[in-house]
């Protein structure tokens, strides 16, 4: 589809589905957190395609703003950053049982290891590579201090530290860090985890491993529990300008939401009182009304639970999704507002610009803002602004 502009040239039509990513906001958020946590370093967490924002673009902006590390879940995500030319330290912490570490070693990815088994696999990789090149693996020891998820649990610490010390002495491995992850259950629980981390560091030291970087806090700990900042914080949601807390907004934290998701009105119809809308007729107009159709649906990550609940803004006015959100489209009853085909429909963005927030969508869909932005689908075009 193209529109003809006034001088007769062909102007580019706005995309049907658009996520505008403000890299200036990303830089601002990284700088704001750096100012707060310094001298602790900031690792920019760009897993899951940068929480839906675009991993490479966000990583570059974060590094511009002073982040010194990048963090991802999978090795493939780490390698994609290297492929894009990013050469800062990158930590990847989640590995499948058959994970191959060859590329990680060759391309200097720091591998977060949660078990002796993973350390052994890395040692075997290095031994294999040594026949050709003088390879050394960079590893960070991941400790479970109470989250009950990834990381070595206390019973395995001594074996893990012992093996790491051995591999460092023989030169196959360099331990670049030791880390854990908080449950954000309460300050008290988080402090108990911090105490366990300190005891792990001490145990590692006794075993002969002295990791130069110790880290524990993600956004929540970094912002609210200063003693968890240690040498580095792993900044995810806050870098994207969203709050990890129920009781504080982005603005309260001095953060700027980096993503705005918008669609276009693709059809408008005037219907009589009592007209039913979408599957299952969960919505009927209560008066003669105008229905605006938007080409965004659950295939695009727009949560179906937002049906009849979630807000949208059109021409600066607020409306609600009316009837069920379908795979590709939803309807908003705009009542008597003058809405036209082609009008911009903002689902969420920065509330300071008058847009609904990701948090409002999260509430409507009984989830958290993390999920709202991260699920924004591939079909939604990303455009980057500074
Ligand atoms: C995702 C993740 C983070 C970032 O958490 P935020 O709450 O988004 O700041 C940090 N550390 C680990 C281990 C993670 O998995």
Coordinates of C-alpha atoms and ligand atoms in Angstrom, one line a residue:
X1 CA 0.0 0.0 0.0
X2 CA 1.3 3.5 -0.8
X3 CA -0.1 6.9 -0.4
X4 CA 0.5 9.7 -2.9
X5 CA 1.6 12.9 -1.3
X6 CA 0.8 16.5 -2.4
X7 CA 3.7 17.0 -4.8
X8 CA 2.8 13.8 -6.6
X9 CA 5.6 11.7 -5.2
X10 CA 4.9 8.4 -3.5
X11 CA 5.2 8.7 0.3
X12 CA 5.8 5.6 2.4
X13 CA 2.6 4.4 4.1
X14 CA 2.9 4.0 7.9
X15 CA 3.2 0.3 8.7
X16 CA 0.1 -1.5 9.9
X17 CA 1.9 -2.7 13.0
X18 CA 4.8 -0.8 14.5
X19 CA 7.0 -0.8 17.6
X20 CA 8.9 2.4 17.9
X21 CA 12.0 1.8 20.0
X22 CA 13.6 5.0 21.5
X23 CA 17.3 4.3 21.9
X24 CA 17.6 7.7 23.5
X25 CA 15.4 6.3 26.3
X26 CA 17.6 3.2 26.6
X27 CA 20.7 5.5 27.0
X28 CA 19.0 7.6 29.5
X29 CA 18.0 4.6 31.6
X30 CA 21.4 3.1 31.6
X31 CA 22.9 6.5 32.6
X32 CA 20.4 6.9 35.3
X33 CA 21.1 3.5 36.8
X34 CA 24.9 4.0 36.4
X35 CA 24.7 7.2 38.4
X36 CA 22.9 5.4 41.1
X37 CA 24.9 2.2 41.4
X38 CA 28.4 3.4 40.5
X39 CA 31.2 2.3 41.0
X40 CA 29.4 -0.9 40.4
X41 CA 29.4 -1.8 36.7
X42 CA 26.3 -2.2 34.6
X43 CA 25.7 -5.4 32.5
X44 CA 23.0 -4.7 29.9
X45 CA 20.7 -7.8 29.8
X46 CA 19.6 -8.2 26.2
X47 CA 18.2 -11.8 26.2
X48 CA 15.1 -12.7 24.3
X49 CA 15.9 -10.2 21.6
X50 CA 16.4 -7.4 24.1
X51 CA 13.0 -8.1 25.8
X52 CA 11.4 -7.6 22.3
X53 CA 13.2 -4.3 21.6
X54 CA 16.0 -5.7 19.4
X55 CA 19.1 -7.1 21.1
X56 CA 21.8 -5.6 18.9
X57 CA 20.4 -2.1 18.7
X58 CA 19.8 -2.0 22.5
X59 CA 23.2 -3.4 23.2
X60 CA 24.9 -0.7 21.2
X61 CA 22.9 2.0 22.9
X62 CA 23.6 0.6 26.3
X63 CA 27.4 0.4 25.6
X64 CA 27.3 4.0 24.3
X65 CA 25.8 4.9 27.7
X66 CA 28.5 3.2 29.7
X67 CA 27.3 -0.4 30.2
X68 CA 30.5 -2.6 30.2
X69 CA 29.0 -6.1 29.9
X70 CA 26.2 -7.7 28.0
X71 CA 24.1 -10.5 29.4
X72 CA 22.0 -13.1 27.6
X73 CA 20.4 -16.5 28.4
X74 CA 21.6 -18.7 25.5
X75 CA 24.9 -19.1 23.8
X76 CA 23.3 -18.5 20.4
X77 CA 22.1 -15.1 21.6
X78 CA 25.7 -14.3 22.7
X79 CA 27.1 -15.4 19.3
X80 CA 24.6 -13.2 17.5
X81 CA 26.0 -10.2 19.4
X82 CA 29.5 -11.2 18.4
X83 CA 28.3 -11.6 14.8
X84 CA 27.0 -8.0 14.9
X85 CA 30.4 -6.8 15.8
X86 CA 29.9 -6.3 19.6
X87 CA 33.2 -7.1 21.3
X88 CA 32.6 -6.2 24.9
X89 CA 32.4 -9.1 27.5
X90 CA 29.2 -11.2 27.1
X91 CA 27.9 -13.6 29.7
X92 CA 25.5 -16.4 28.7
X93 CA 24.0 -18.4 31.6
X94 CA 21.4 -21.0 30.4
X95 CA 22.6 -24.1 28.6
X96 CA 20.9 -27.2 27.3
X97 CA 22.2 -30.7 28.1
X98 CA 23.9 -30.9 24.7
X99 CA 25.3 -27.4 24.7
X100 CA 28.4 -27.1 22.5
X101 CA 30.9 -24.7 24.0
X102 CA 33.4 -24.5 21.1
X103 CA 32.2 -21.3 19.6
X104 CA 31.8 -19.8 23.1
X105 CA 35.5 -20.5 23.8
X106 CA 36.7 -19.4 20.4
X107 CA 34.7 -16.1 20.5
X108 CA 35.4 -15.3 24.1
X109 CA 31.9 -15.6 25.5
X110 CA 31.8 -15.9 29.3
X111 CA 30.0 -19.1 30.1
X112 CA 27.9 -19.1 33.2
X113 CA 28.3 -22.6 34.7
X114 CA 25.9 -24.1 37.1
X115 CA 27.4 -27.6 37.5
X116 CA 30.6 -29.7 37.5
X117 CA 29.2 -31.4 34.5
X118 CA 29.2 -28.1 32.5
X119 CA 32.7 -27.4 33.7
X120 CA 33.8 -30.8 32.5
X121 CA 32.2 -30.2 29.2
X122 CA 34.0 -26.9 28.9
X123 CA 37.3 -28.5 29.9
X124 CA 36.8 -31.2 27.2
X125 CA 36.1 -28.4 24.6
X126 CA 39.3 -26.6 25.5
X127 CA 41.3 -29.9 25.4
X128 CA 39.9 -30.5 21.9
X129 CA 40.7 -26.9 20.7
X130 CA 44.2 -27.0 22.2
X131 CA 45.3 -29.3 19.5
X132 CA 44.9 -26.4 17.1
X133 CA 44.9 -23.1 19.1
X134 CA 45.9 -21.9 22.5
X135 CA 42.3 -21.7 23.8
X136 CA 41.2 -20.7 27.3
X137 CA 37.6 -20.7 28.4
X138 CA 36.2 -17.8 30.4
X139 CA 33.7 -19.0 32.9
X140 CA 31.5 -17.5 35.7
X141 CA 30.3 -19.7 38.5
X142 CA 26.6 -19.6 39.0
X143 CA 25.4 -20.2 42.5
X144 CA 21.9 -20.9 43.7
X145 CA 21.5 -18.9 46.9
X146 CA 17.8 -19.5 47.2
X147 CA 16.0 -18.9 44.0
X148 CA 15.7 -22.6 43.4
X149 CA 16.3 -22.3 39.7
X150 CA 19.5 -22.3 37.7
X151 CA 22.9 -22.3 39.6
X152 CA 24.8 -24.9 41.7
X153 CA 23.1 -25.6 45.0
X154 CA 25.1 -25.5 48.2
X155 CA 25.8 -29.2 48.3
X156 CA 27.6 -28.9 45.0
X157 CA 29.6 -25.8 45.8
X158 CA 32.7 -27.5 47.1
X159 CA 32.9 -29.8 44.1
X160 CA 32.3 -26.9 41.7
X161 CA 34.9 -24.6 43.3
X162 CA 37.4 -27.5 43.6
X163 CA 37.1 -28.4 39.9
X164 CA 37.2 -24.7 38.8
X165 CA 40.4 -24.2 40.9
X166 CA 42.0 -27.3 39.3
X167 CA 41.1 -26.1 35.7
X168 CA 42.4 -22.6 36.5
X169 CA 45.7 -24.0 37.7
X170 CA 46.1 -26.2 34.6
X171 CA 45.3 -23.1 32.5
X172 CA 42.2 -24.4 30.7
X173 CA 39.8 -22.1 32.3
X174 CA 39.8 -18.6 33.8
X175 CA 37.1 -17.8 36.3
X176 CA 36.0 -14.3 35.5
X177 CA 33.1 -14.1 38.0
X178 CA 30.8 -15.6 40.5
X179 CA 27.1 -14.8 40.5
X180 CA 23.6 -15.6 41.7
X181 CA 20.1 -14.3 41.2
X182 CA 17.6 -12.8 43.7
X183 CA 14.0 -14.0 44.2
X184 CA 12.8 -10.4 45.0
X185 CA 10.5 -11.9 47.5
X186 CA 11.2 -9.4 50.3
X187 CA 14.2 -7.4 51.5
X188 CA 14.7 -10.0 54.2
X189 CA 14.8 -12.9 51.8
X190 CA 17.1 -11.0 49.4
X191 CA 19.5 -10.2 52.3
X192 CA 19.6 -13.9 53.2
X193 CA 20.5 -14.7 49.6
X194 CA 23.2 -12.0 49.8
X195 CA 24.6 -13.6 52.9
X196 CA 24.7 -17.0 51.2
X197 CA 26.5 -15.5 48.2
X198 CA 29.2 -14.0 50.5
X199 CA 29.7 -17.4 52.1
X200 CA 30.0 -19.0 48.6
X201 CA 32.7 -16.4 47.7
X202 CA 34.5 -17.3 50.9
X203 CA 34.3 -21.0 50.1
X204 CA 35.6 -20.4 46.6
X205 CA 38.5 -18.4 48.0
X206 CA 39.4 -21.2 50.3
X207 CA 39.3 -23.7 47.4
X208 CA 41.7 -21.4 45.5
X209 CA 39.3 -19.4 43.2
X210 CA 39.1 -15.7 43.5
X211 CA 36.6 -14.4 41.0
X212 CA 37.2 -10.7 40.1
X213 CA 33.5 -9.9 39.6
X214 CA 30.8 -10.8 42.0
X215 CA 27.2 -10.0 41.0
X216 CA 23.7 -10.6 42.3
X217 CA 21.2 -7.8 41.6
X218 CA 19.0 -7.4 38.6
X219 CA 17.0 -4.2 38.2
X220 CA 15.0 -4.6 41.4
X221 CA 18.0 -5.2 43.7
X222 CA 20.0 -2.5 41.9
X223 CA 17.4 0.1 42.6
X224 CA 16.2 -0.8 46.1
X225 CA 18.8 -2.8 47.9
X226 CA 22.1 -1.0 47.6
X227 CA 24.1 -3.8 49.4
X228 CA 23.3 -6.2 46.6
X229 CA 25.0 -4.0 43.9
X230 CA 28.5 -5.5 44.6
X231 CA 30.8 -5.3 41.6
X232 CA 28.1 -5.2 39.0
X233 CA 24.4 -5.1 38.4
X234 CA 22.5 -7.0 35.7
X235 CA 20.1 -4.4 34.2
X236 CA 17.2 -5.7 32.3
X237 CA 13.7 -4.3 32.7
X238 CA 15.0 -0.9 34.0
X239 CA 17.1 -0.4 30.9
X240 CA 13.9 -0.7 28.8
X241 CA 12.4 2.0 31.1
X242 CA 9.9 -0.2 32.9
X243 CA 9.5 -0.7 36.6
X244 CA 10.0 -4.1 38.3
X245 CA 7.9 -2.9 41.3
X246 CA 4.1 -2.9 41.8
X247 CA 4.3 0.3 43.9
X248 CA 6.5 2.5 41.6
X249 CA 6.0 3.7 38.0
X250 CA 8.7 4.3 35.4
X251 CA 8.5 8.0 36.1
X252 CA 8.8 7.4 39.9
X253 CA 12.1 5.7 39.2
X254 CA 13.3 8.3 36.7
X255 CA 13.1 5.8 33.8
X256 CA 11.7 6.3 30.3
X257 CA 9.8 3.5 28.6
X258 CA 11.6 2.7 25.4
X259 CA 8.9 0.9 23.4
X260 CA 5.7 2.3 21.9
X261 CA 3.4 -0.2 20.1
X262 CA 1.0 1.2 17.6
X263 CA -1.4 0.1 14.9
X264 CA -3.6 1.9 12.4
X265 CA -7.4 2.1 12.1
X266 CA -8.0 0.0 9.0
X267 CA -11.8 0.3 8.9
X268 CA -14.5 2.3 10.6
X269 CA -18.2 1.5 10.8
X270 CA -21.2 3.2 12.3
X271 CA -23.4 0.5 13.9
X272 CA -26.8 0.6 15.8
X273 CA -27.4 0.0 19.5
X274 CA -26.9 -3.6 20.5
X275 CA -24.5 -4.5 17.7
X276 CA -22.3 -7.5 18.7
X277 CA -18.5 -7.5 18.2
X278 CA -16.1 -10.3 17.5
X279 CA -16.1 -14.0 18.6
X280 CA -18.5 -15.1 21.2
X281 CA -20.3 -11.7 21.3
X282 CA -18.7 -10.7 24.5
X283 CA -19.3 -7.1 23.6
X284 CA -22.4 -5.3 22.4
X285 CA -22.7 -1.6 21.7
X286 CA -24.8 0.2 24.3
X287 CA -25.8 3.0 21.8
X288 CA -25.4 3.8 18.2
X289 CA -21.7 3.7 17.9
X290 CA -18.5 3.8 15.8
X291 CA -16.3 0.7 15.7
X292 CA -12.7 1.1 14.7
X293 CA -10.8 -2.0 13.5
X294 CA -7.1 -2.4 14.3
X295 CA -4.8 -5.0 12.6
X296 CA -3.1 -6.3 15.7
X297 CA -3.9 -9.6 17.4
X298 CA -2.6 -12.4 19.6
X299 CA -0.3 -13.5 16.8
X300 CA 1.5 -10.2 17.4
X301 CA 1.8 -10.9 21.1
X302 CA -1.3 -8.8 22.0
X303 CA -2.7 -10.8 24.9
X304 CA -6.2 -12.1 24.3
X305 CA -6.8 -11.6 28.1
X306 CA -6.9 -7.9 27.3
X307 CA -10.2 -8.4 25.5
X308 CA -12.8 -5.9 26.8
X309 CA -10.3 -4.6 29.3
X310 CA -7.1 -3.1 27.8
X311 CA -6.8 0.5 26.8
X312 CA -5.8 2.1 23.5
X313 CA -5.4 5.8 22.5
X314 CA -6.6 7.2 19.2
X315 CA -6.1 10.9 18.5
X316 CA -5.2 11.4 22.1
X317 CA -8.4 10.0 23.4
X318 CA -8.7 6.8 25.4
X319 CA -10.8 3.8 24.4
X320 CA -11.0 0.2 25.4
X321 CA -10.6 -3.0 23.3
X322 CA -14.2 -4.1 22.6
X323 CA -14.9 -7.7 22.2
X324 CA -12.4 -10.5 21.9
X325 CA -8.9 -9.9 20.6
X326 CA -8.5 -12.3 17.6
X327 CA -5.3 -13.6 16.0
X328 CA -4.8 -10.7 13.7
X329 CA -7.2 -8.0 14.7
X330 CA -9.3 -6.3 17.4
X331 CA -12.0 -3.7 17.6
X332 CA -12.3 -0.6 19.7
X333 CA -15.7 1.0 20.2
X334 CA -15.0 4.7 19.9
X335 CA -18.6 5.8 20.5
X336 CA -19.1 9.2 18.8
X337 CA -15.5 10.2 18.4
X338 CA -14.4 11.2 15.0
X339 CA -12.0 8.5 14.1
X340 CA -10.9 7.8 10.5
X341 CA -9.2 5.1 8.6
X342 CA -5.5 5.6 8.8
X343 CA -5.6 7.1 12.3
X344 CA -2.8 6.0 14.7
X345 CA -3.8 3.7 17.5
X346 CA -1.3 3.5 20.4
X347 CA -1.6 0.4 22.6
X348 CA 1.1 1.4 25.0
X349 CA 4.1 3.7 25.3
X350 CA 5.3 6.4 27.6
X351 CA 2.4 7.6 29.8
X352 CA 4.0 11.0 30.0
X353 CA 3.1 11.3 26.3
X354 CA -0.5 10.5 27.2
X355 CA -0.3 6.9 26.0
X356 CA -1.5 3.9 28.0
X357 CA 1.4 2.2 29.8
X358 CA 2.7 -1.4 29.4
X359 CA 1.6 -1.8 33.1
X360 CA -2.0 -1.1 32.2
X361 CA -1.8 -3.8 29.5
X362 CA -0.2 -6.1 32.0
X363 CA -2.9 -5.5 34.5
X364 CA -5.6 -6.1 31.9
X365 CA -3.9 -9.4 30.9
X366 CA -3.1 -10.5 34.5
X367 CA 0.6 -10.5 33.9
X368 CA 3.7 -8.3 34.2
X369 CA 5.1 -5.6 32.0
X370 CA 8.1 -7.8 31.2
X371 CA 5.7 -10.2 29.4
X372 CA 3.9 -7.5 27.5
X373 CA 7.0 -6.1 25.8
X374 CA 8.9 -9.3 25.4
X375 CA 6.0 -11.0 23.5
X376 CA 5.7 -8.3 20.9
X377 CA 5.8 -10.4 17.8
X378 CA 8.0 -10.6 14.7
X379 CA 5.2 -9.3 12.5
X380 CA 5.4 -5.9 14.2
X381 CA 8.0 -3.8 12.5
X382 CA 10.6 -2.2 14.8
X383 CA 11.7 1.3 14.0
X384 CA 14.5 2.9 16.0
X385 CA 14.6 6.6 17.0
X386 CA 17.1 8.4 19.2
Ligands
LIG1 C1 16.6 -11.7 33.1 C2 17.7 -11.7 34.1 C3 18.2 -10.5 34.6 C4 17.5 -9.1 34.3 O1 16.5 -9.0 35.2 P1 15.6 -7.6 35.3 O2 14.6 -7.9 36.3 O3 14.9 -7.6 33.9 O4 16.5 -6.5 35.5 C5 19.3 -10.5 35.4 N1 19.9 -11.7 35.7 C6 19.4 -12.9 35.3 C7 20.1 -14.1 35.7 C8 18.3 -12.9 34.4 O5 17.9 -14.1 34.0

